Structures are given as structure tokens and as C-alpha cells.
mmCIF file of C-alpha atoms in Angstrom:
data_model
loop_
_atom_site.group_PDB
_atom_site.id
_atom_site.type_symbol
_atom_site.label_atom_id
_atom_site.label_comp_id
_atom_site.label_asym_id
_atom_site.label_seq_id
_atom_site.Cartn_x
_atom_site.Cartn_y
_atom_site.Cartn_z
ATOM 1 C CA UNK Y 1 15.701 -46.854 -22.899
ATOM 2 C CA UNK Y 2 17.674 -43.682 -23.785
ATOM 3 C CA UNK Y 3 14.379 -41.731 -24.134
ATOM 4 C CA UNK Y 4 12.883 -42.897 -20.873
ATOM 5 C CA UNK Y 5 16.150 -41.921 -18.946
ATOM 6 C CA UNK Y 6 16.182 -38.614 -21.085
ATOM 7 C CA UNK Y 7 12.280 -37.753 -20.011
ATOM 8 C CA UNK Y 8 13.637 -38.585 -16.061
ATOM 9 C CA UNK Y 9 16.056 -36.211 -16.107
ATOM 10 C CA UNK Y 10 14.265 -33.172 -17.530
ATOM 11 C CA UNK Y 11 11.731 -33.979 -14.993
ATOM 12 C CA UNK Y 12 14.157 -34.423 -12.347
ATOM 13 C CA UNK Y 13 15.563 -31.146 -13.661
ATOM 14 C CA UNK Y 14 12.053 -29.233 -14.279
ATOM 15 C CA UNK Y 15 11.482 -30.326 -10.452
ATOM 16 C CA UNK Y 16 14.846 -28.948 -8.943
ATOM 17 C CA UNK Y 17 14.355 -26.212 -10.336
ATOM 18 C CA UNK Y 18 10.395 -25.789 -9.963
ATOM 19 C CA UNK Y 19 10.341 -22.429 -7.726
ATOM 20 C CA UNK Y 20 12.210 -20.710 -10.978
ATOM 21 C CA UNK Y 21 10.208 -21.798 -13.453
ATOM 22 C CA UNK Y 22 7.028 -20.644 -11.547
ATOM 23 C CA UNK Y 23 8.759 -17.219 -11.243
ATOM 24 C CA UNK Y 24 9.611 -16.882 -14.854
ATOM 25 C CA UNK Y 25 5.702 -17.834 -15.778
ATOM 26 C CA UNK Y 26 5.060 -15.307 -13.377
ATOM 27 C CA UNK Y 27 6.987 -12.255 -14.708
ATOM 28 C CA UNK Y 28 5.448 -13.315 -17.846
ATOM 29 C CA UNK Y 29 2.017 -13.220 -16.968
ATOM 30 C CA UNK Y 30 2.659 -9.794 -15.042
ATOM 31 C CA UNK Y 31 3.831 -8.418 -18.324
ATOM 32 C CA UNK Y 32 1.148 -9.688 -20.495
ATOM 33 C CA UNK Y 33 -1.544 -8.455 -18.092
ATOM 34 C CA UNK Y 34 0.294 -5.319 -18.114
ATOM 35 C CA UNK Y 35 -0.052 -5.554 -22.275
ATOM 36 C CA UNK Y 36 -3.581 -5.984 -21.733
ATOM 37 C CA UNK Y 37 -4.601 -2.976 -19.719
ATOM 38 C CA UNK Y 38 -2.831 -1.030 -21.920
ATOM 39 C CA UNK Y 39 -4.765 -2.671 -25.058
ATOM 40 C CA UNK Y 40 -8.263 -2.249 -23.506
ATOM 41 C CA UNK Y 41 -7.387 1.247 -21.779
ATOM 42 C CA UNK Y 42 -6.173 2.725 -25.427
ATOM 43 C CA UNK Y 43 -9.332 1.185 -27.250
ATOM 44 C CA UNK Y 44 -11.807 2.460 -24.957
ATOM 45 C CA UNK Y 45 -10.218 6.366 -24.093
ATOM 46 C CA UNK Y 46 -8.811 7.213 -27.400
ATOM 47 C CA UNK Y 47 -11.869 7.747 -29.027
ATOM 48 C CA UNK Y 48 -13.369 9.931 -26.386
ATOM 49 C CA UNK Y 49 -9.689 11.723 -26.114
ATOM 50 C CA UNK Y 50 -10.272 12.400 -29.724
ATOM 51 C CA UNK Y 51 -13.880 13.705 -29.483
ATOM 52 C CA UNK Y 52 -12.626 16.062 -26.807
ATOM 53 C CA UNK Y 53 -10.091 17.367 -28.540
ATOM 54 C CA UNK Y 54 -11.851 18.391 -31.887
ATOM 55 C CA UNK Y 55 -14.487 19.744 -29.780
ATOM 56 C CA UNK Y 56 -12.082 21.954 -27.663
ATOM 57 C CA UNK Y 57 -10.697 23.298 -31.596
ATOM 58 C CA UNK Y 58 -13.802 23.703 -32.812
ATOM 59 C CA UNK Y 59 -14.672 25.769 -29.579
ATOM 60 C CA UNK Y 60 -11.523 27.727 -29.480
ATOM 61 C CA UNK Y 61 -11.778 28.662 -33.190
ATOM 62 C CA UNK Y 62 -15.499 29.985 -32.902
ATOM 63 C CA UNK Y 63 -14.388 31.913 -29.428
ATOM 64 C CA UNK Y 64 -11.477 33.602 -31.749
ATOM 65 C CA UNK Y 65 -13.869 34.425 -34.576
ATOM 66 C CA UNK Y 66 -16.535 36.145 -31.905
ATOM 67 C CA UNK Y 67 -13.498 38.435 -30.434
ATOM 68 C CA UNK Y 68 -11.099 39.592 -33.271
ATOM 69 C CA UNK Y 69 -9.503 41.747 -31.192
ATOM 70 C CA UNK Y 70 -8.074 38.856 -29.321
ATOM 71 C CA UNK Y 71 -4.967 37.188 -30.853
ATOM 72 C CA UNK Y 72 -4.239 33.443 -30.810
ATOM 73 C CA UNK Y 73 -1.103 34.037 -29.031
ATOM 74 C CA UNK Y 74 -2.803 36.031 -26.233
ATOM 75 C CA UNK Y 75 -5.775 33.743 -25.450
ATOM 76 C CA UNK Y 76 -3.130 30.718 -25.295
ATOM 77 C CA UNK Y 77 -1.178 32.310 -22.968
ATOM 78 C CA UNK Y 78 -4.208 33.006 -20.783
ATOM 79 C CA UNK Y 79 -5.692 29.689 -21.217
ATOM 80 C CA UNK Y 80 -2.025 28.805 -20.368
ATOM 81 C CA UNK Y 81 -1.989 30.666 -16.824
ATOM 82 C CA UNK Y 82 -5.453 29.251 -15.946
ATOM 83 C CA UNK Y 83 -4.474 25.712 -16.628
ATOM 84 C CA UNK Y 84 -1.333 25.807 -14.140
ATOM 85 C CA UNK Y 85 -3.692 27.382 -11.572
ATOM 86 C CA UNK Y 86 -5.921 24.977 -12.279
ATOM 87 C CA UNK Y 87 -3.540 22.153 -11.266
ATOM 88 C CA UNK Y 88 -2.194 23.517 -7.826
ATOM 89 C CA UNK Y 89 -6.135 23.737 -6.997
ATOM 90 C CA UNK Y 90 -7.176 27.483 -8.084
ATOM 91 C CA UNK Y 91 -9.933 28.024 -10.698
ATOM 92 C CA UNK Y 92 -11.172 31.330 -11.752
ATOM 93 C CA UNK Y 93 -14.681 30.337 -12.446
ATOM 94 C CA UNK Y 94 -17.579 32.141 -10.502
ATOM 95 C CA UNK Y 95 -18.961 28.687 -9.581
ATOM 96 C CA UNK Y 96 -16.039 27.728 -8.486
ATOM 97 C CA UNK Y 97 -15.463 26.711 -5.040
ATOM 98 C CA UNK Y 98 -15.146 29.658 -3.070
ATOM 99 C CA UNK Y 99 -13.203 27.986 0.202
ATOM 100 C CA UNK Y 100 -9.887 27.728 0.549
ATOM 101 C CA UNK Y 101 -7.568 24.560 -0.374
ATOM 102 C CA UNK Y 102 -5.448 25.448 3.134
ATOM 103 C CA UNK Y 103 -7.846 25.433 5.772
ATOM 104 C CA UNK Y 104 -7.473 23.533 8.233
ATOM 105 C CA UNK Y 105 -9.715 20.396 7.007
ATOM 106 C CA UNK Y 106 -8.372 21.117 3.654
ATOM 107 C CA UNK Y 107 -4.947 20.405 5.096
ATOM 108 C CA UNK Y 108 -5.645 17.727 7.640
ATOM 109 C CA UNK Y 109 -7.401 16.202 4.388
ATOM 110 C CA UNK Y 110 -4.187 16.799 2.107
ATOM 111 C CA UNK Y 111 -1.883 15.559 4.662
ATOM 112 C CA UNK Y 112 -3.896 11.844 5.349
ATOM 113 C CA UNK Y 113 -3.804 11.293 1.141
ATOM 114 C CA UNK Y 114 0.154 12.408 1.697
ATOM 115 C CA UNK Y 115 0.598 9.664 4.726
ATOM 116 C CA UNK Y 116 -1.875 6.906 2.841
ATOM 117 C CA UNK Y 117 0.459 7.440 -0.289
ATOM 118 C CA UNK Y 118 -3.188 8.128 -2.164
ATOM 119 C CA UNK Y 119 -2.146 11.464 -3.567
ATOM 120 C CA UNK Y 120 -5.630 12.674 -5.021
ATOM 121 C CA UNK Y 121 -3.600 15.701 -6.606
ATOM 122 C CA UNK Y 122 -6.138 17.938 -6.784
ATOM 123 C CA UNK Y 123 -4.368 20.227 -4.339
ATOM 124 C CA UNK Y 124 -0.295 20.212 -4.221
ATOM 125 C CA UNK Y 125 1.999 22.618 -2.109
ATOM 126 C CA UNK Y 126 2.529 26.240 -3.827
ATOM 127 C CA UNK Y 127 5.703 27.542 -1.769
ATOM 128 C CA UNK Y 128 9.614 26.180 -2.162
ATOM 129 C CA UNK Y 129 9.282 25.713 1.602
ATOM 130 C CA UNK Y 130 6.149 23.930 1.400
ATOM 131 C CA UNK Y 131 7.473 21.596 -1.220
ATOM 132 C CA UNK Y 132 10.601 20.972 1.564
ATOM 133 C CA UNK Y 133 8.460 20.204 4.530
ATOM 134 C CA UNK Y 134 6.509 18.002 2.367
ATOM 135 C CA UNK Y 135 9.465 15.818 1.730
ATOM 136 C CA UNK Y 136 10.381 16.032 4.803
ATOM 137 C CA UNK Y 137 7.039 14.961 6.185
ATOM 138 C CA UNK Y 138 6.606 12.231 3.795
ATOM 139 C CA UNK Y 139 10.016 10.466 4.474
ATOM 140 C CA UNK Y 140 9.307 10.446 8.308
ATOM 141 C CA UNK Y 141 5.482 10.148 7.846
ATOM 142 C CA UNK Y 142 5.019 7.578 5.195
ATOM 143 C CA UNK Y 143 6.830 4.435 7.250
ATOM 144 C CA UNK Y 144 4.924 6.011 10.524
ATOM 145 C CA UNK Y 145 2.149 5.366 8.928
ATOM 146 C CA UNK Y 146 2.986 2.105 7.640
ATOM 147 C CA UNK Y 147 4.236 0.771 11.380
ATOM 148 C CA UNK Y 148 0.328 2.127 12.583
ATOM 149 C CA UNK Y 149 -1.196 0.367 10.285
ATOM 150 C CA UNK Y 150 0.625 -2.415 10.850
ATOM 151 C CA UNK Y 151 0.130 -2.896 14.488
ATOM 152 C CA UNK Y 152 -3.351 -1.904 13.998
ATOM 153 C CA UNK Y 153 -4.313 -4.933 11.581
ATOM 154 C CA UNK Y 154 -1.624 -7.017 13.597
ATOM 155 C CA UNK Y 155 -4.487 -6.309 16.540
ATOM 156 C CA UNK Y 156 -7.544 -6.524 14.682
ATOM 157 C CA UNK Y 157 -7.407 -9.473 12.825
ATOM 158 C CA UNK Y 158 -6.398 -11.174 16.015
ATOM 159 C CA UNK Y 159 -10.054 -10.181 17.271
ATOM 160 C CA UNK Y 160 -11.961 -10.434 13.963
ATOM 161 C CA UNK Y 161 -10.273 -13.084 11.929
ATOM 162 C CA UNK Y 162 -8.252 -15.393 14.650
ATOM 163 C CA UNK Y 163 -10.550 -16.057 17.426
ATOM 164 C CA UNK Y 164 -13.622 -16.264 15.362
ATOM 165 C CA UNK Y 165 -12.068 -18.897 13.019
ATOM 166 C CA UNK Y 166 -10.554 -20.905 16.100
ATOM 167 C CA UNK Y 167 -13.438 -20.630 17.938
ATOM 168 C CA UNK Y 168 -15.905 -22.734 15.492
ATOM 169 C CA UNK Y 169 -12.629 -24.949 14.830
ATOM 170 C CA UNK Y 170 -12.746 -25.970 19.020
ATOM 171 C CA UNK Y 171 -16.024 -25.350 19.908
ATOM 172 C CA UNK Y 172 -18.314 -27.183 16.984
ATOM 173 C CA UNK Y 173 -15.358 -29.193 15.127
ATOM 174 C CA UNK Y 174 -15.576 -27.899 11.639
ATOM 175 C CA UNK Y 175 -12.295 -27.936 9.548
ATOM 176 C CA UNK Y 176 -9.656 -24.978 10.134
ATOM 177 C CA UNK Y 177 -9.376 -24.496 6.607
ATOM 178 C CA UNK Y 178 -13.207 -24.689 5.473
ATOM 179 C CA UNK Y 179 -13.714 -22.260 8.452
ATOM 180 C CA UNK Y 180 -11.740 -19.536 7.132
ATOM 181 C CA UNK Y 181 -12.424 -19.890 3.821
ATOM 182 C CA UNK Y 182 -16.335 -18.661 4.676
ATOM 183 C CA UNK Y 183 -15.232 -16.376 7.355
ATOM 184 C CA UNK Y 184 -12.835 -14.370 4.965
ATOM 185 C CA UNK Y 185 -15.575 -14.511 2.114
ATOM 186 C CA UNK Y 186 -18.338 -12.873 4.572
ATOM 187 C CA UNK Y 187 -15.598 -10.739 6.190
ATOM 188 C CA UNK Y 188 -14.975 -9.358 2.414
ATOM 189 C CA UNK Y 189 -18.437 -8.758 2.107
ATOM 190 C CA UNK Y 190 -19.222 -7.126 4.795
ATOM 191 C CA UNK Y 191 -16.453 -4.975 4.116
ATOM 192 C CA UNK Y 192 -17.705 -4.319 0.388
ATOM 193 C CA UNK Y 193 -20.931 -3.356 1.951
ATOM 194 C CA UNK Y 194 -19.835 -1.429 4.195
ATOM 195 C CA UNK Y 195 -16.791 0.638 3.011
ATOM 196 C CA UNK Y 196 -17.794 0.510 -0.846
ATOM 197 C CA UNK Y 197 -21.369 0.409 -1.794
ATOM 198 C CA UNK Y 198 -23.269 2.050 1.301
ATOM 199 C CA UNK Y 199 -21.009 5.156 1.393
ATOM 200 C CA UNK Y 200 -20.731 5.464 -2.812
ATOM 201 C CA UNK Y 201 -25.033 5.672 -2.367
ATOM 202 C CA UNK Y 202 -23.855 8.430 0.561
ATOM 203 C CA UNK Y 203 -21.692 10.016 -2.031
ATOM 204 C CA UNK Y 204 -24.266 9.704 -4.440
ATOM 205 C CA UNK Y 205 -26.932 12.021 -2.653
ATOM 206 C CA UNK Y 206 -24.369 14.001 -0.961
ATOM 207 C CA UNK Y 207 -22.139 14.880 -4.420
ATOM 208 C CA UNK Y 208 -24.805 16.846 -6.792
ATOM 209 C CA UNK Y 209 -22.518 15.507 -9.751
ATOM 210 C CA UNK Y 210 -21.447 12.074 -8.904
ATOM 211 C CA UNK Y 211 -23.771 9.005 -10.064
ATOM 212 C CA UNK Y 212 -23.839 5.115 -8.512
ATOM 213 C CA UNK Y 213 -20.911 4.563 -10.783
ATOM 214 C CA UNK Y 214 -18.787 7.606 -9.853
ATOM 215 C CA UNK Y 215 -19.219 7.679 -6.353
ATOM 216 C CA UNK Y 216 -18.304 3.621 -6.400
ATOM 217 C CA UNK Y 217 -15.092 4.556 -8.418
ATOM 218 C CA UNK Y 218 -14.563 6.722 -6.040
ATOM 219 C CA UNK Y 219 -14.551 4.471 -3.610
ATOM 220 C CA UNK Y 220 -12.341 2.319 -5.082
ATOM 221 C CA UNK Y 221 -9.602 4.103 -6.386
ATOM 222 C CA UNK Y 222 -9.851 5.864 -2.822
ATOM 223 C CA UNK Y 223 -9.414 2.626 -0.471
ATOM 224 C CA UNK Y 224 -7.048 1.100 -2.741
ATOM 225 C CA UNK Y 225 -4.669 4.067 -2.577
ATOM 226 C CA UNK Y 226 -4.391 4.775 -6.604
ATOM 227 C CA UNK Y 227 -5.696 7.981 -5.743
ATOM 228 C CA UNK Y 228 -6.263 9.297 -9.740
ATOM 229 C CA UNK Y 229 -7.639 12.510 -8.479
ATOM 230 C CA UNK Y 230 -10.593 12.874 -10.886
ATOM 231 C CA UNK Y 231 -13.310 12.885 -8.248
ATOM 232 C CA UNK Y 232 -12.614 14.699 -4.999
ATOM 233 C CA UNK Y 233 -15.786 14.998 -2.536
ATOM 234 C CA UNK Y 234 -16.346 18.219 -0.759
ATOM 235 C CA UNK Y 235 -15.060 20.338 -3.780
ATOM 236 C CA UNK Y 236 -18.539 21.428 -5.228
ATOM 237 C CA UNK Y 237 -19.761 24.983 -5.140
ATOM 238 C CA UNK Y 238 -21.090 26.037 -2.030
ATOM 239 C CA UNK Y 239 -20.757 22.846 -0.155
ATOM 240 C CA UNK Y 240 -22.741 22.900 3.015
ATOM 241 C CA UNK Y 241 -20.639 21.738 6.185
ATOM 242 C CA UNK Y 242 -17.642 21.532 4.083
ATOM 243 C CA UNK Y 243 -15.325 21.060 7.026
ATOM 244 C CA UNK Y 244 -17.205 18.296 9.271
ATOM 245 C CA UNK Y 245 -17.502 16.626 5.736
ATOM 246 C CA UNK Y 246 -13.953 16.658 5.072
ATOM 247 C CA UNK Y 247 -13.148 15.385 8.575
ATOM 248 C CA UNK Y 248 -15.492 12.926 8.192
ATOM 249 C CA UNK Y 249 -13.850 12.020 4.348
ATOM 250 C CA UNK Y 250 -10.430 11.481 6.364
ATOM 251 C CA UNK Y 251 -11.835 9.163 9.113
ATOM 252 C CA UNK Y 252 -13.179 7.515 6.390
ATOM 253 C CA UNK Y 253 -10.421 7.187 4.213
ATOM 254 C CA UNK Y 254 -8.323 5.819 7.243
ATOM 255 C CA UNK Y 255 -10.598 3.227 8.579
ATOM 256 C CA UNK Y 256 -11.264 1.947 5.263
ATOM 257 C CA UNK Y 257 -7.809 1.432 4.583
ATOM 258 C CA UNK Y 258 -8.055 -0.578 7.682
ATOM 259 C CA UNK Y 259 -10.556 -2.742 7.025
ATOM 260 C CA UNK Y 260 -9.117 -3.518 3.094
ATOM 261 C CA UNK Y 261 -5.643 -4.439 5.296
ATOM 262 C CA UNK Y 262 -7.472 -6.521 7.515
ATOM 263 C CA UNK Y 263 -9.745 -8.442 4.942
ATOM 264 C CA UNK Y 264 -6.394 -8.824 2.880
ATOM 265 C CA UNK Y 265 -4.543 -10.349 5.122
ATOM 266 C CA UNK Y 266 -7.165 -12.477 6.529
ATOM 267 C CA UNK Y 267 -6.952 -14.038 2.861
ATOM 268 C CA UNK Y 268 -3.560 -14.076 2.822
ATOM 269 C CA UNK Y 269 -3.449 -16.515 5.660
ATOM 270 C CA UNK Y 270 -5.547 -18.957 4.224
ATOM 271 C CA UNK Y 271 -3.802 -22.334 3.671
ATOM 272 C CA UNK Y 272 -4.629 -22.577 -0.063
ATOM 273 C CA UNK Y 273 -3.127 -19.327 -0.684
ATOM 274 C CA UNK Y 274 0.215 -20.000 1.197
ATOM 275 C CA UNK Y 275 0.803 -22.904 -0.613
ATOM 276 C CA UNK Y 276 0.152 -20.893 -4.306
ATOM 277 C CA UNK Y 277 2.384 -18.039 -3.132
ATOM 278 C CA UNK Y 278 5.397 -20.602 -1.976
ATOM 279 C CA UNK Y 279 5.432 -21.491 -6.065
ATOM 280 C CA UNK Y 280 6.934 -18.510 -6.333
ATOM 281 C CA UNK Y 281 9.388 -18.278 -3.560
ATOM 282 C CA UNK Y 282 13.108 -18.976 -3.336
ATOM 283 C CA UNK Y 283 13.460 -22.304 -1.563
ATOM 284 C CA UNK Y 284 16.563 -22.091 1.090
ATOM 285 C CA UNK Y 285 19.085 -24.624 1.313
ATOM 286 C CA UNK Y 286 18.839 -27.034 4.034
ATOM 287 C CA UNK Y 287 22.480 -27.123 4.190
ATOM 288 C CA UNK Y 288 22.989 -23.331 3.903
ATOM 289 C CA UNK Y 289 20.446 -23.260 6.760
ATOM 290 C CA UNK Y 290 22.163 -26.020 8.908
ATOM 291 C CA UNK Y 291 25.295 -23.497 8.287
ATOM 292 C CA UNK Y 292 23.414 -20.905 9.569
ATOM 293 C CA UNK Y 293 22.262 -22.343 12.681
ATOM 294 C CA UNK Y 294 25.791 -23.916 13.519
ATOM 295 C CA UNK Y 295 27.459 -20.293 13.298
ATOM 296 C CA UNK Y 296 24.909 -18.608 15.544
ATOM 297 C CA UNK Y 297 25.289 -21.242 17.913
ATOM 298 C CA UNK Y 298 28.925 -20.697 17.714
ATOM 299 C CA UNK Y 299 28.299 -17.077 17.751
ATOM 300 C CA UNK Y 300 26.177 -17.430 21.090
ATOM 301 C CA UNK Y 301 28.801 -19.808 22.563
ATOM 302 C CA UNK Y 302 31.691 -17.412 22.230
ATOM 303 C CA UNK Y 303 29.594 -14.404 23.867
ATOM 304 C CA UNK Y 304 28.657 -16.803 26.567
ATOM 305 C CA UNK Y 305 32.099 -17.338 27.470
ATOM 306 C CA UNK Y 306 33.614 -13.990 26.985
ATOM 307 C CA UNK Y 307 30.663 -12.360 28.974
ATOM 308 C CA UNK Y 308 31.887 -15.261 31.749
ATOM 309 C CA UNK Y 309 35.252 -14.703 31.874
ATOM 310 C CA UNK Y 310 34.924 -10.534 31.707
ATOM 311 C CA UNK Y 311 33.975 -10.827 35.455
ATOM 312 C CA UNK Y 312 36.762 -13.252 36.155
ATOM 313 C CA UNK Y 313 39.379 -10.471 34.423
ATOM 314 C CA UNK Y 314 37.647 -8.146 36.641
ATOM 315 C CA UNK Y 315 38.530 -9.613 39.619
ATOM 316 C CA UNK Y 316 42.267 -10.547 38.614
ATOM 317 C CA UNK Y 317 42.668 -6.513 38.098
ATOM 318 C CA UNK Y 318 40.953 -5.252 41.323
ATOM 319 C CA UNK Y 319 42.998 -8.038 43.506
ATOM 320 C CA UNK Y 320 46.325 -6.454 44.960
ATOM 321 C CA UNK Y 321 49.482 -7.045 43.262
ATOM 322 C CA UNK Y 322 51.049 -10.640 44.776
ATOM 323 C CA UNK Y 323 54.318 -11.687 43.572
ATOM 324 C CA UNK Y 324 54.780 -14.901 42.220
ATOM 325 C CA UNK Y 325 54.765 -17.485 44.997
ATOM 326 C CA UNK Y 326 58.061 -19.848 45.241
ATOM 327 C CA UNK Y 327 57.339 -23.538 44.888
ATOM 328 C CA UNK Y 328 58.220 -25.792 48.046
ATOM 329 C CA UNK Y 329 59.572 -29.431 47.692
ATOM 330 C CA UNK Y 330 57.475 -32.092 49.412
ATOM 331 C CA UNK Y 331 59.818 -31.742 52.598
ATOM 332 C CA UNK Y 332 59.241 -27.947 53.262
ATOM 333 C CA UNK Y 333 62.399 -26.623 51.784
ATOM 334 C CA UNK Y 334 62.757 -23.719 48.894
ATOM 335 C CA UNK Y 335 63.696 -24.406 45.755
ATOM 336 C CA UNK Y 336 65.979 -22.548 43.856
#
């Protein structure tokens, strides 16, 4: 009896508080996928850091033994100078890229990865006052951006995702729910196709050093706003149409961010999914939210009646000054 009453209560108690335990599982989880990544990431990129490095010593050495009239010191501090160059965009190779990082494509480029929070890196401000106004930009910028985006999804996936799904609901009489499961998996398709593996083949034929694989990482980290900076398009030596292909990189950039916006929240409103992301959530109070309403009503009752008597108030203060009347007994005399 004891142990039946005790196994009630801890699932009375498991059940109140239900929402917690489903966050704690979940902070765990993020933490050991978090362990993971790190596992798999070290196991696979160590050894090739390694191989790098010894061949980088092994190079350096031989390049020191070939020109004994060059010190250590010297060649580090040149190697030194070229590596900080190097990472504000500058390279002193001949094949380099002989355009400039601050064109005008080059900055309307820079400035969408600033807004889109991508951040390739490749090319950073060089100037204090540069470094200012890009603050400055960013701060102002960054939540622009976010309130475009956000009415342009808001507006789009009423045409794509809304109407479409609503539309077979009324007009053949399939379920709601089995509707927009298919229509968000073709919708992510179609975006897949279209914003991932069509323009990484582009990128592919257009990029003389980028394979399948690169291009689609590309992709990827691109539309998904990581942004790693390790493959930039329209950077290669003597890139033909360099600007109309960085204008067209940025109108790409933008509307795929779009469309990944779009085809996530069309998931996102899928029934299924609510109900696995309200696990999570923070149930309010019924009684905290009866509170709530009571006090607003109050709160819109007392501005009712002060906005209704201001006018009366008005009127007392504009009306000339009368002087209090005397009070009459019934047979028409004054009272004292």
C-alpha cells in the first residue's frame, strides 16, 4: 500500500513538474552533442593539422639551408608581416588576385555578409574609422535586417506555405496536418535543389579550384550564416566579370537566406513540431494569468473613466465663476 501511494506521488510529482524535466534532458543533450562535435572534429583534423605542420618545418628548414644569408629571425618576421596582410585580405603573390577588396562590389559584397551576420572574414576593415562605422553600421544594420527579413517571410509563406496547404485542406478534403507535412517536405526540396545543389554545380564550373564537395560546403556554410571563410567565390586570379559575379553572389546570398527562413518556418508550424517544442516551454499559471487579465481590465477601466471625466473637468474650468447658490425652503423663503 505504502509503495503504491509512494509510486503516485513521484508520478504526480514527475508530471507537475514535466516541462522542467524536459528542459534539463535538454541542456543535457545540447552539451553532449556539443562533446561530440568536438570528439569527431579533433579525430578527423588533428592528423592533417599535424601533417601540415611538419611539412611547413621541413619546408622552412630546407628554404633556410638554400639562403644562408638569411637569418631565422629575419625570414620570421617577414613571414610574420605577410601573414597579417594576409588576414585583412592582401597577399603578395603574383597570382594573386590583382582587384581590389574595396571596390564597389567588393564592398556591397562585404557589407551583405556584415548585415546577414555571415562574416566570411576574408576581407575586414583596415582604418580606426572604418572599424567605427562598422560598429556603427552593424548595431543599426543587423536588427534592420532582421525586421526585413522578417516581414519578408511573414509575406511569403503566407503565399507559398498558407494558401497552398489550406487550399487542398477546403478544396479536396485531405487532413490539415498530412497536408503540410508533404508540402513542407517538397518545399525543402525544392529549396535544396534549388539554392544548394544547382548553384554548388554553378560554383563548380565557375570556381577553377572548387570540386562538387567544396562548392556544396560552400553553399552551406553560406545560407546557414556560419560563414567560416575558407572558400570565398570571385577571389581567383584573373576572374572574368568579377563584379556582375559578385553582385550576383549577394543576390544570391540574400534570397537564399530567404528561402532557408521560409522553409524553416513552414516546419516550424507544423502541428507535430509545436507540440515537441511545448516539452520544453515554461507552462504559465492559470491563476497568474487570470491575475493578469483582471489588472488590465482594471487598468482599462480606470483610463476609461479618467479619459471621461477629463472633459467633464474641462468644462467645470471654462464655465464662469458662480457663487454658491442659497438653498430655498419649500415655501420660497431664504434660509439662513
Amino acid at each position: 500500500m505504502l509503495q503504491s501511494l509512494a509510486g503516485s506521488s513521484c508520478v504526480r510529482l514527475v508530471e507537475r513538474h514535466r516541462s522542467a524535466w524536459c528542459f534539463g534532458f535538454l541542456v543535457l543533450g545540447y552539451l553532449l552533442y556539443l562533446v561530440f562535435g568536438a570528439v569527431v572534429f579533433s579525430s578527423v583534423e588533428l592528423p592533417y593539422e599535424d601533417l601540415l605542420r611538419q611539412e611547413l618545418r621541413k619546408l622552412k628548414r630546407r628554404f633556410l639551408e638554400e639562403h644562408e644569408c638569411l637569418s631565422e629571425q629575419q625570414l620570421e618576421q617577414f613571414l610574420g608581416r605577410v601573414l597579417e596582410a594576409s588576414n585583412y585580405g592582401v597577399s603578395v603573390l603574383s597570382n594573386a588576385s590583382g582587384n581590389w577588396n574595396w571596390d564597389f562590389t567588393s564592398a556591397l559584397f562585404f557589407a551583405s555578409t556584415v548585415l546577414s551576420t555571415t562574416g566570411y572574414g576574408h576581407t575586414v576593415p583596415l582604418s580606426d574609422g572604418g572599424k567605427a562605422f562598422c560598429i556603427i553600421y552593424s548595431v543599426i544594420g543587423i536588427p534592420f535586417t532582421l525586421l526585413f527579413l522578417t516581414a519578408v517571410v511573414q509575406r511569403v509563406t503566407i503565399h507559398v506555405t498558407r494558401r497552398p496547404v489550406l487550399y487542398f485542406h477546403v478544396r479536396w478534403g485531405f487532413s490539415k496536418q498530412v497536408v503540410a507535412i508533404v508540402h513542407a517536405v517538397l518545399l525543402g526540396f525544392v529549396t535544396v535543389s534549388c539554392f544548394f545543389f544547382i548553384p554548388a554545380a554553378v560554383f563548380s564550373i565557375l570556381e577553377d579550384d572548387w570540386n562538387f564537395l567544396e562548392s556544396f560546403y560552400f553553399c552551406f556554410i553560406s545560407l546557414s550564416t556560419i560563414g567560416l571563410g575558407d572558400y570565398v567565390p570571385g577571389e581567383g586570379y584573373n576572374q572574368k566579370f568579377r563584379e556582375l559575379y559578385k553582385i550576383g553572389i549577394t543576390c544570391y546570398l540574400l534570397l537564399g537566406l530567404i528561402a532557408m527562413l521560409v522553409v524553416l518556418e513552414t516546419f516550424c508550424e507544423l502541428h507535430e513540431l509545436k507540440k515537441f517544442r511545448k516539452m520544453f516551454y515554461v507552462k504559465k499559471d492559470k491563476d497568474e494569468d487570470r491575475v493578469h487579465i483582471i489588472e488590465h481590465d482594471q487598468l482599462s477601466f480606470s483610463s476609461i473613466a479618467d479619459q471621461a471625466a477629463g472633459p467633464k473637468e474641462d468644462r467645470k474650468q471654462n464655465e464662469p465663476f458662480v457663487g454658491p447658490q442659497s438653498s430655498t425652503h419649500p415655501d420660497g423663503s431664504a434660509g439662513n
